[in-house]
Short mmCIF file of C-alpha atoms in Angstrom, two decimals:
data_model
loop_
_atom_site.label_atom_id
_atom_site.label_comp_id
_atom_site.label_asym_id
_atom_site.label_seq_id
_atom_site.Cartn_x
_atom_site.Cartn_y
_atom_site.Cartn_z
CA UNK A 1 77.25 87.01 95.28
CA UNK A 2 79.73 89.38 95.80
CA UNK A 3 83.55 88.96 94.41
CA UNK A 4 86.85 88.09 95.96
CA UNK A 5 88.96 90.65 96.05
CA UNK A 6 91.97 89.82 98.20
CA UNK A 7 92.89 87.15 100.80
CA UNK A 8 95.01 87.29 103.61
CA UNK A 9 96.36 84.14 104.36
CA UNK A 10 97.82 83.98 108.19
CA UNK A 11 101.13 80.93 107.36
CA UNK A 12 101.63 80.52 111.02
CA UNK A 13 101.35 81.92 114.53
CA UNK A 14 104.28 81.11 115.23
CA UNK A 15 106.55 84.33 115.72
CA UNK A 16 109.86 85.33 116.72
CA UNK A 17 108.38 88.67 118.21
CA UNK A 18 105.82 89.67 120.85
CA UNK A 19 104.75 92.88 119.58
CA UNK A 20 101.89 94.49 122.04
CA UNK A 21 99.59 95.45 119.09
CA UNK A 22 99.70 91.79 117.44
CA UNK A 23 96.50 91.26 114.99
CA UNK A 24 96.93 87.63 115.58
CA UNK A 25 94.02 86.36 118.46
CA UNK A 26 94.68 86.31 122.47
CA UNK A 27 94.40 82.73 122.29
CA UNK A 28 97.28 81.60 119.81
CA UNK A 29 98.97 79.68 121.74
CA UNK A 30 96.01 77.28 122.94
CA UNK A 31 93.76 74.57 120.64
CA UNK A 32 94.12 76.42 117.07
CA UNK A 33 95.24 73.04 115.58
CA UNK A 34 97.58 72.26 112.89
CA UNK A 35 98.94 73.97 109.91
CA UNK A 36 97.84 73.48 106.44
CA UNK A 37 100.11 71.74 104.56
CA UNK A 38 101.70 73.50 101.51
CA UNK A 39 99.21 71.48 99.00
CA UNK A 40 96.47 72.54 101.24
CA UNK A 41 97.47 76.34 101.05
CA UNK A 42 98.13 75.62 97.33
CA UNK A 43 94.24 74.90 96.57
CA UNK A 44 93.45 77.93 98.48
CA UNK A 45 95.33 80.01 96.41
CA UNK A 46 94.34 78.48 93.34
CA UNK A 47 90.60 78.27 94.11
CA UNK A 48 90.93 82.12 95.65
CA UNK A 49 92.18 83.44 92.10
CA UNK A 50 89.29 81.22 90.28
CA UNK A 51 86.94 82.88 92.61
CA UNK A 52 88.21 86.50 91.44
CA UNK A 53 90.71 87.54 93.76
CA UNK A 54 93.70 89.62 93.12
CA UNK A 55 95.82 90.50 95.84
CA UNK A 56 97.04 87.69 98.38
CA UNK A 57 98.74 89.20 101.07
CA UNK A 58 101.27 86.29 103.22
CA UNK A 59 101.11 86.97 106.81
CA UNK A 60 101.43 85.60 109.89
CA UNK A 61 102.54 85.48 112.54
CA UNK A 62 105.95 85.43 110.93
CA UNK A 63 105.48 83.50 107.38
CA UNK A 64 109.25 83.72 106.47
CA UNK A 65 109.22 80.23 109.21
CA UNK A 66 107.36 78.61 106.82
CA UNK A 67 110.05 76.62 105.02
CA UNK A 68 107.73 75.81 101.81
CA UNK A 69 107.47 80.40 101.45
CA UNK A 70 109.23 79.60 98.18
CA UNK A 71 106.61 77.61 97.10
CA UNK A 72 104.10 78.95 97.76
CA UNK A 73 104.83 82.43 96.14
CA UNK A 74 105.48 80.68 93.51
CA UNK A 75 102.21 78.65 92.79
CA UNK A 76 100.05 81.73 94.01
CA UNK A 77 102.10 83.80 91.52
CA UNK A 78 101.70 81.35 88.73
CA UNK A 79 97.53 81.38 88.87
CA UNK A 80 97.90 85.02 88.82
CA UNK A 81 97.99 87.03 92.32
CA UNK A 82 100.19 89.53 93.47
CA UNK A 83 101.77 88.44 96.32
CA UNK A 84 102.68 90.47 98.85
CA UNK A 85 104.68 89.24 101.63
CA UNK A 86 104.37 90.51 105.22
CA UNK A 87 107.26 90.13 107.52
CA UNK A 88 109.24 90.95 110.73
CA UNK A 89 112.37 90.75 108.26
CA UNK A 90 113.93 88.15 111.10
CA UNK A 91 115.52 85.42 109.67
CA UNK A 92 115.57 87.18 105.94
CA UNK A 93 118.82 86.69 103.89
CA UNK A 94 119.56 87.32 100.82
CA UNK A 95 119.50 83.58 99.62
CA UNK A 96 116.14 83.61 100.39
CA UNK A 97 115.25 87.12 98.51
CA UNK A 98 116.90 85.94 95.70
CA UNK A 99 114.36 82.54 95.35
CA UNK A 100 111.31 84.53 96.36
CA UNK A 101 111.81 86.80 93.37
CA UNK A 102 112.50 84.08 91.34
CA UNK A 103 109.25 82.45 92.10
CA UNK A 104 107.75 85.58 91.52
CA UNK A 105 106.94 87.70 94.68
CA UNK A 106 105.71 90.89 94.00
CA UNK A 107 106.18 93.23 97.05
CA UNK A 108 107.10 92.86 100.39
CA UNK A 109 105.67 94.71 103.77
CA UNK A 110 108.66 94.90 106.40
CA UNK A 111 107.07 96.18 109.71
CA UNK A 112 109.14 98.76 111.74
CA UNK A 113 108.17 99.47 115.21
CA UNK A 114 110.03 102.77 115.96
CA UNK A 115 112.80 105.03 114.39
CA UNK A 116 114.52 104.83 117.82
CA UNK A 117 116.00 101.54 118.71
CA UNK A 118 115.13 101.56 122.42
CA UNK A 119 111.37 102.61 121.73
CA UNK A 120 111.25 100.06 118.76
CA UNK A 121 112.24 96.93 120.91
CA UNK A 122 110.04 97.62 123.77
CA UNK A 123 107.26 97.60 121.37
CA UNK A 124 108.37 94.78 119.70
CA UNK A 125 109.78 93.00 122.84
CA UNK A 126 112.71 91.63 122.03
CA UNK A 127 115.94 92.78 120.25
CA UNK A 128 115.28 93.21 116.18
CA UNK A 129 115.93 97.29 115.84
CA UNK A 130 119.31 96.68 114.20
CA UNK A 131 117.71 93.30 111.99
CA UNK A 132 115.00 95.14 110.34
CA UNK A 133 117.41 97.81 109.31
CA UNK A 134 119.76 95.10 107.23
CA UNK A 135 116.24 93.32 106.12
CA UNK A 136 115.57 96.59 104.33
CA UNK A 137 118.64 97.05 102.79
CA UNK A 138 118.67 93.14 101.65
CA UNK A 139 115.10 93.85 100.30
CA UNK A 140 116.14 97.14 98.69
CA UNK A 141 119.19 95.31 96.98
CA UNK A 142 117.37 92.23 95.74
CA UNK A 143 115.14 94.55 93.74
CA UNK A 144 111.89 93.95 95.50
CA UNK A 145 109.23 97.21 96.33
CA UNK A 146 109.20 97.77 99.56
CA UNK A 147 106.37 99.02 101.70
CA UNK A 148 107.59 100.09 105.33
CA UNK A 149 104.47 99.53 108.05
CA UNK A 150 104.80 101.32 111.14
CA UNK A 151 102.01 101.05 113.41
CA UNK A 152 101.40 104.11 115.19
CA UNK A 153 100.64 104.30 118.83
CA UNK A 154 101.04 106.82 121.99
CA UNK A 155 104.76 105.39 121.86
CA UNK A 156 105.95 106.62 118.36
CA UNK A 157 103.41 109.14 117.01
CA UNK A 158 105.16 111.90 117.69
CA UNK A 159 108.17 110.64 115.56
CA UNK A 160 106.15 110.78 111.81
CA UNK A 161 109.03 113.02 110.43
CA UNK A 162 111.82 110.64 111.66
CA UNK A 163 110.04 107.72 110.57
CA UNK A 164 109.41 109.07 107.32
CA UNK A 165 113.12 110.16 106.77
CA UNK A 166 114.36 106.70 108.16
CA UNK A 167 111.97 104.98 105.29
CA UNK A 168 114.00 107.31 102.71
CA UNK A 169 117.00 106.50 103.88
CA UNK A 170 116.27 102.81 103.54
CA UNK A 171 114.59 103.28 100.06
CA UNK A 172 111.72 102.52 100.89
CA UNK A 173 108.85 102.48 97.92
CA UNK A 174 106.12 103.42 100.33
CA UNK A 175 105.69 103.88 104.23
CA UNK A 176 102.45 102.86 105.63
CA UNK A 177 101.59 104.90 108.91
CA UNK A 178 98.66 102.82 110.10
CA UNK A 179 96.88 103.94 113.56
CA UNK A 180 97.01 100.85 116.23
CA UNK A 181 93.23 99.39 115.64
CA UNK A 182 91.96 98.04 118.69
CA UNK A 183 91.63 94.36 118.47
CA UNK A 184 93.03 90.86 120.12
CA UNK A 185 96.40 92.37 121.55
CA UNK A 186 96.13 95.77 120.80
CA UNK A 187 92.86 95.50 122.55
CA UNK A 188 94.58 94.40 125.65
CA UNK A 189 96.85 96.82 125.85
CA UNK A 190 94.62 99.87 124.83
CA UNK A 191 95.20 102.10 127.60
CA UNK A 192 98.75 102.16 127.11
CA UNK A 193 98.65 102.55 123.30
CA UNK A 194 96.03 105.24 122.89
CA UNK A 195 97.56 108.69 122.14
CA UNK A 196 96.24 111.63 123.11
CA UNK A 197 93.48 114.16 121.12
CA UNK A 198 96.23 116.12 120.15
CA UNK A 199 98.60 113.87 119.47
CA UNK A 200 96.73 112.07 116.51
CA UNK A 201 95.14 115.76 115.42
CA UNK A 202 99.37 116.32 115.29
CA UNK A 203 99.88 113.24 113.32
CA UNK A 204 97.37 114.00 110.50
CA UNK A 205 98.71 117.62 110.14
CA UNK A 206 102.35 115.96 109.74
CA UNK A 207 101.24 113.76 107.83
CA UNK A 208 99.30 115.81 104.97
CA UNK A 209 102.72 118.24 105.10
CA UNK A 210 105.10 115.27 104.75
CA UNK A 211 103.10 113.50 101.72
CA UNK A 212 103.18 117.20 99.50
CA UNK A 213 106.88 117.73 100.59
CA UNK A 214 107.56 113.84 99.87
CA UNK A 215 106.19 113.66 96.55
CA UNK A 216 107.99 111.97 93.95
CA UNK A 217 110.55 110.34 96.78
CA UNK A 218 108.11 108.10 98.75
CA UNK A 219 104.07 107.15 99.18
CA UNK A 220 103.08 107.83 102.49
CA UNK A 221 99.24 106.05 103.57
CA UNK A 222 97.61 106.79 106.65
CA UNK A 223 95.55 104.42 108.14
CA UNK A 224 93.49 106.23 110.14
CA UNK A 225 92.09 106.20 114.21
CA UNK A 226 88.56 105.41 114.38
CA UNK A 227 88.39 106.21 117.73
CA UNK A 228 89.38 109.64 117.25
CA UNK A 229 86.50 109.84 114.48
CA UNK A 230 82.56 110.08 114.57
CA UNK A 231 81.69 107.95 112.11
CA UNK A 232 83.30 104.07 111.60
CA UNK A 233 84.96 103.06 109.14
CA UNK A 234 83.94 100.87 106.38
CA UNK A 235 85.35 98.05 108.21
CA UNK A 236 86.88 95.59 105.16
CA UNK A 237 84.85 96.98 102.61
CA UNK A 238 81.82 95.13 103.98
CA UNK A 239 81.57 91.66 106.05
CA UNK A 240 82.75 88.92 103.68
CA UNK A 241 82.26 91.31 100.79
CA UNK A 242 85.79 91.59 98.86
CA UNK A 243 88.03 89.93 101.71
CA UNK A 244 88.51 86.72 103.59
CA UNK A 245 91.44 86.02 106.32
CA UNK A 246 92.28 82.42 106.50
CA UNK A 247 93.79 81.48 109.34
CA UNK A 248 96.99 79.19 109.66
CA UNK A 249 94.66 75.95 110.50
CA UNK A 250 92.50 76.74 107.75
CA UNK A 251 89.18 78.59 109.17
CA UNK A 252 88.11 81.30 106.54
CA UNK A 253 87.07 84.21 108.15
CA UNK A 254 86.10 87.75 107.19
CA UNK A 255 88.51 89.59 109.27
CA UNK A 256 91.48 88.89 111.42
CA UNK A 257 89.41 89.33 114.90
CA UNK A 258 86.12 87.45 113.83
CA UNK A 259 86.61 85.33 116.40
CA UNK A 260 85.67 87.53 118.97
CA UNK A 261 82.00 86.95 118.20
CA UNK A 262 80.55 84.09 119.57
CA UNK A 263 78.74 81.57 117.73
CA UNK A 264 80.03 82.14 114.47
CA UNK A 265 81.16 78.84 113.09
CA UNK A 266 83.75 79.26 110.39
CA UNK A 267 83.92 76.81 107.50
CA UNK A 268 87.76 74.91 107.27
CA UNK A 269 89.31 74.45 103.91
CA UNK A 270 90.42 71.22 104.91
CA UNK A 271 86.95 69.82 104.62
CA UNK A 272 85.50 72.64 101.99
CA UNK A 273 86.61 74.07 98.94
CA UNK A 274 86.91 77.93 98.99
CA UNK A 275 84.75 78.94 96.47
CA UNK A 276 81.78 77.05 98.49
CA UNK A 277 82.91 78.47 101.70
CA UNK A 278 82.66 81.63 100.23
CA UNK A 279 79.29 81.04 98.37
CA UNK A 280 77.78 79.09 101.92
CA UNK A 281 79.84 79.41 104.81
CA UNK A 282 76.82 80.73 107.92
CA UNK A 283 79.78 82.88 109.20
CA UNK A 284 80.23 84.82 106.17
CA UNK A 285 76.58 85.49 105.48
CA UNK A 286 76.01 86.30 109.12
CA UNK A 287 76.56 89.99 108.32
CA UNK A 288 76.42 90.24 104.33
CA UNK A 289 74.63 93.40 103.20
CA UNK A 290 72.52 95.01 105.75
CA UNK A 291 69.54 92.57 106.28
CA UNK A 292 70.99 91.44 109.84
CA UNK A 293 71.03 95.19 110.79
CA UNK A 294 69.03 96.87 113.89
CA UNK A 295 68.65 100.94 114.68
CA UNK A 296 70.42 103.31 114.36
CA UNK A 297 71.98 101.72 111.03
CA UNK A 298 68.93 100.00 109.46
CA UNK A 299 67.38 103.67 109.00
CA UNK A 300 70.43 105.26 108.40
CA UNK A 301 70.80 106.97 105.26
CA UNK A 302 74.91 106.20 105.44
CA UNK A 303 74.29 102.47 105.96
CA UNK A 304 75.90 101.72 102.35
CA UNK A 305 78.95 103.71 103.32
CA UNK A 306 80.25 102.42 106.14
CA UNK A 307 78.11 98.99 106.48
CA UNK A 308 77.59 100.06 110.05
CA UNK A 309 81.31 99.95 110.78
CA UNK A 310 83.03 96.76 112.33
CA UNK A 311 81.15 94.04 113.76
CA UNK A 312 83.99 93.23 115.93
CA UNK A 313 84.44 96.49 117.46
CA UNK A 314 80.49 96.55 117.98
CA UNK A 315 80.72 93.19 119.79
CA UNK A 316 83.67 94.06 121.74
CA UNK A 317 82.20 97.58 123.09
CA UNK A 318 79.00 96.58 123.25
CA UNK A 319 78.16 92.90 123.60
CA UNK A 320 76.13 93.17 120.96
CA UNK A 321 77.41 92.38 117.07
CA UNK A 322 74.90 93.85 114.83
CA UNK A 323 74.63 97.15 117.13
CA UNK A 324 76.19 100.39 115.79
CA UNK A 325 80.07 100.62 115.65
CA UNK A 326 80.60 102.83 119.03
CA UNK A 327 82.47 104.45 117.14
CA UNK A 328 79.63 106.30 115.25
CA UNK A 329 78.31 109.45 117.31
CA UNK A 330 74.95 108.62 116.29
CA UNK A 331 75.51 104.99 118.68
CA UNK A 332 73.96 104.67 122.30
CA UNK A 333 77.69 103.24 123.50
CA UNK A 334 79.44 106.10 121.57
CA UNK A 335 80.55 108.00 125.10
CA UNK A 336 82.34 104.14 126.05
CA UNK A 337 84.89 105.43 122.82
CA UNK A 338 85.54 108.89 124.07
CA UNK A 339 86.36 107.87 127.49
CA UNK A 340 88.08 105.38 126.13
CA UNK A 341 90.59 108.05 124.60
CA UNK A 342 90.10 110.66 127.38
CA UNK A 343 90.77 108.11 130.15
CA UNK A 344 94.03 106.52 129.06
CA UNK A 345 96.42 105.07 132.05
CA UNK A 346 99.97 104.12 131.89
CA UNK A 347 99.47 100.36 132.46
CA UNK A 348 101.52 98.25 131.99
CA UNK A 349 102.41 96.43 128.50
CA UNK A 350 101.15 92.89 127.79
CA UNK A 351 103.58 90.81 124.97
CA UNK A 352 102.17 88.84 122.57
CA UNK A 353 103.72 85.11 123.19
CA UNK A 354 102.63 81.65 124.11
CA UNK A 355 102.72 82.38 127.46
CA UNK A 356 100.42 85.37 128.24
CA UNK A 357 98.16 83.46 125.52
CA UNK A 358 97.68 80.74 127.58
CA UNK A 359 96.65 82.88 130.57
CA UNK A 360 94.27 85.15 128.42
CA UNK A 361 93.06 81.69 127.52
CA UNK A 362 92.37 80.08 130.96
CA UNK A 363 88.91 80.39 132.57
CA UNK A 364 88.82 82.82 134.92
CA UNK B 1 101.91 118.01 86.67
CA UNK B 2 103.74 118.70 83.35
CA UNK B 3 102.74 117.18 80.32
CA UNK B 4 104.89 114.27 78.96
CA UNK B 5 108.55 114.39 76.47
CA UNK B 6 107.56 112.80 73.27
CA UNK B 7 111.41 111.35 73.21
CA UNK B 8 110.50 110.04 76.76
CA UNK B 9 110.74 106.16 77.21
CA UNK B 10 108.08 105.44 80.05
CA UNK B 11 107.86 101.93 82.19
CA UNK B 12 106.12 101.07 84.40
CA UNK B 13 107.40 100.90 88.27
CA UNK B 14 108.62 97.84 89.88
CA UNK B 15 106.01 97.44 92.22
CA UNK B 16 103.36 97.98 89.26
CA UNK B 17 102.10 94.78 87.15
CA UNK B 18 99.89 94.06 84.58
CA UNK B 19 97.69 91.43 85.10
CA UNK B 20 94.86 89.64 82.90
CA UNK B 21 91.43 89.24 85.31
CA UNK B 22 89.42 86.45 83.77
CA UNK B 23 86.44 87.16 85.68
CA UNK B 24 86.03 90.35 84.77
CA UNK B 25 87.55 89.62 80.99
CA UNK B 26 89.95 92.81 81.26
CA UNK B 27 93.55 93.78 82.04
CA UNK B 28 93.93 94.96 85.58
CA UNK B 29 96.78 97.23 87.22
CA UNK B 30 98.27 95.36 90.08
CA UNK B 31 100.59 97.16 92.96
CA UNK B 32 100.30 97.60 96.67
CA UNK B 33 97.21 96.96 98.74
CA UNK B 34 94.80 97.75 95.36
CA UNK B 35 94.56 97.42 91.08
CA UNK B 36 93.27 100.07 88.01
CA UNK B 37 90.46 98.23 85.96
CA UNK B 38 92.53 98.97 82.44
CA UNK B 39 90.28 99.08 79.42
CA UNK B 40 91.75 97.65 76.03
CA UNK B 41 93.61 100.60 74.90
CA UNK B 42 94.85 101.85 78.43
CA UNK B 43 96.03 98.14 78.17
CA UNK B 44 97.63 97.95 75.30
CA UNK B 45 99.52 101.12 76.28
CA UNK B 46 100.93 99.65 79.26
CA UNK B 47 102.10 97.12 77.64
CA UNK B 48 104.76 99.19 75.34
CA UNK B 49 105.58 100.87 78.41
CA UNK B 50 109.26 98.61 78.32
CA UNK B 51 111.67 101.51 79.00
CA UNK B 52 112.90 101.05 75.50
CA UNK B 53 110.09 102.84 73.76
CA UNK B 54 109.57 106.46 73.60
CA UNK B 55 106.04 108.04 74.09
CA UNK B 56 106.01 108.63 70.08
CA UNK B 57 106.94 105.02 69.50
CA UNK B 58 104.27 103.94 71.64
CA UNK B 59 101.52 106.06 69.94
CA UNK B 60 103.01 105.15 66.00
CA UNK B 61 102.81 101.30 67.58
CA UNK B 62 98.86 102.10 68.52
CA UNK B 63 98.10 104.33 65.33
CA UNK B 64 99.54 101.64 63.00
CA UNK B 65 97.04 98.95 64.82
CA UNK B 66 94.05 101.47 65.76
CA UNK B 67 93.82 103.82 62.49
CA UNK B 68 96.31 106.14 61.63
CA UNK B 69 93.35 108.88 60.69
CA UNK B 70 93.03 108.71 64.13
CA UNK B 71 96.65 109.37 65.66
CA UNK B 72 96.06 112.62 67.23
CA UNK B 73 93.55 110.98 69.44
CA UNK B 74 95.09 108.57 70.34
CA UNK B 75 98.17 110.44 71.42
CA UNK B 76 95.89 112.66 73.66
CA UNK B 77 94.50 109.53 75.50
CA UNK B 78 98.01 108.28 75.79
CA UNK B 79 99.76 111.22 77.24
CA UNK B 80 96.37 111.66 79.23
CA UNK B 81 97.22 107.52 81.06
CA UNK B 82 100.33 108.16 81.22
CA UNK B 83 100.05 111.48 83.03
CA UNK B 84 97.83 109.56 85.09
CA UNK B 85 99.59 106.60 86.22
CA UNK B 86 102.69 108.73 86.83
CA UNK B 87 100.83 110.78 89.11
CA UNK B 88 100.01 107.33 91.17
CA UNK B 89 103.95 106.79 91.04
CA UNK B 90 103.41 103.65 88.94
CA UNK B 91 105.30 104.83 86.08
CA UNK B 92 109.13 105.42 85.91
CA UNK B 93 109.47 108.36 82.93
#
């Protein structure tokens, strides 16, 4: 059985922005059911660190609407995780710093869409440029590290430096430049997001100048592009191999997209302890090691690399979930990721909110 | 990267915690998005790393529980962590 290494633990889908890349799946808005309830989120965390896990990262949506954040920092912290908050920064004050480092939060993740306002709030689609900037400070003042995330699309990619010199300026601890990965929203609006060959090749040469010239002031990580790459990426370390994603009404999942693949059926933590879900759940041993795999990864001497990349992405591009990552040069579908990149279009931008997730929803 | 001021009092960075891991019956460096599997003397280290000892302090501390016969040692594999979890920007020095 392999251990559990970190959870990601989605509060809520509720959200105060409609960012075009959201993580969070098309269908939000529609039959997701309720919230756990904070003792329900407190067993999870307690039965996650029992299991082995380490890192707990709180997401969302936007968590900082939970109103029981406080507590639950502070029971996660006290069996032992460290507990990294993920936010929009909306709604943050300094009250609220103050009690989540008193109950023991260890980091926090602010997201930042753009260095330029105008850019920023178009991605993020609605008005929060000017909020994120005080967040940061608040953050910086209350004494808790701070990790800027900037997800990097055709929109801001060419702005590495300025982004990197705004993260300074806030204080920053670390800026996290990760590519736009091409899932749930971001999937939807993929021919707008995609930057061009050179573009990214740009990025990556920035990006190796900025971290040697940046040394000592801030850590800069990359997340990389896989679809400017040949081979995939060793999508979460493995299916259900060191990572679960549990989703606000409780379904543990390996991933945030999982359920793009039909037929899985995800195990609830309302009904099952964690540690069982982990040990039994079909979804999670649908794809465990490398028995479910078919050509050209079964015979592939870099099978225990990348695990055959993401099952997700295989699904999505292919219809098929245990076929090659399209990503990987050596799949049948790998030309569908090149034109992909080489055909790009300027359509038109598709918000994340309750809305649009009903009509993504509807039968067509 | 130079090597480290005996008089220097090291700590470890904010975002940086040390963290016992039952299952795997160790200490464990904890910080953003991953951890260092510690073994009992790169734990022990980290633990005098307060800010209010100096390097020298920290190896006389280890020497006087360790074996002072074998100070010199353990001052290499100090400096050596040290140097090494500075590098990772998880120590303030």
């Amino acid at each position: 059985m392999p251990r559990l290494y970190t959870i990601v633990a989605e509060l809520t889908y509720r959200c105060p922005l409609r960012c075009v890349y959201c993580s969070n799946p098309t269908d939000f808005a529609v039959s997701h059911g309720d919230e756990l309830t904070t003792e329900q989120w407190s067993d999870v965390f307690r039965d996650g660190a029992a299991l082995g896990a380490l890192q707990l990262h709180l997401s969302g949506g936007e968590p900082l609407l939970r109103p029981d954040l406080p507590a639950l920092i502070r029971v996660s912290r006290a069996a032992g995780l460290y507990v990294n908050l993920i936010t929009s920064g909306a709604t943050l004050n300094e009250h609220k710093l103050r009690e989540f480092r008193e109950c023991g939060l260890d980091h926090i993740q602010l997201s930042l869409q753009d260095s330029e306002r105008e850019s920023a709030e178009l991605i993020a689609g609605v008005r929060c440029f000017d909020s994120k900037l005080a967040a940061a400070a608040l953050i910086r003042n209350a004494g808790i590290p701070l990790t800027l995330n900037v997800v990097l699309h055709r929109y801001n990619i060419v702005r590495i430096p300025e982004l990197c010199d705004l993260a300074i300026q806030l204080g920053a601890d670390r800026l996290e430049l990760a590519n736009t990965q091409y899932y749930a929203w971001a999937m939807q609006n993929r021919a707008a997001l995609l930057p061009t060959r050179e573009q990214y090749a740009e990025a990556e040469r920035i990006v190796t100048s900025l971290r040697e010239n940046c040394r000592g002031k801030i850590e800069i990580a990359f997340v990389r592009a896989d679809y400017f790459a040949d081979r995939p990426k060793a999508c979460m370390g493995g299916w259900a191999n060191t990572y679960l994603c549990i989703a606000p009404a409780g379904d543990v999942m390996p991933c945030h997209a999982a359920s793009v693949i039909p037929g899985l059926s995800f195990d609830n933590v309302r009904h099952t302890r964690l540690a069982d879900v982990w040990r039994d759940s079909a979804a999670l041993n649908a794809f465990r090691g490398d028995d479910w795999m078919i050509e050209p990864c079964r015979s592939c001497p870099e099978k225990k690399i990348d695990f055959g990349g993401c099952r997700c992405q295989a699904f999505m591009l292919t219809g098929e979930a245990r076929a090659a990552d399209p990503v990987c040069s050596l799949s049948s579908e790998h030309q569908s990721v090149i034109d992909a990149v080489d055909n790009r279009a300027s359509a038109s931008l598709v918000y994340r909110d309750s809305k649009n997730s009903r009509r993504l929803a509807a039968p067509r | 990267m130079s090597a480290l001021d005996p008089a220097a009092k090291p700590r470890l960075a904010n975002r940086a915690r040390l963290q016992w891991d039952e299952q795997g019956q160790r200490h464990v460096l904890l910080f953003p998005e991953a951890a260092l599997v510690l073994n009992p003397t790169a734990a022990e280290t980290l633990k005098l790393c307060d800010g209010n000892r100096t390097v020298d302090a920290i190896v006389d501390d280890l020497a006087s529980r360790f074996g002072q016969e074998n100070r010199a040692t353990i001052a290499d594999h100090v400096i050596d962590l040290l140097v090494r979890i500075r590098e990772r920007g998880l120590l303030e020095i």
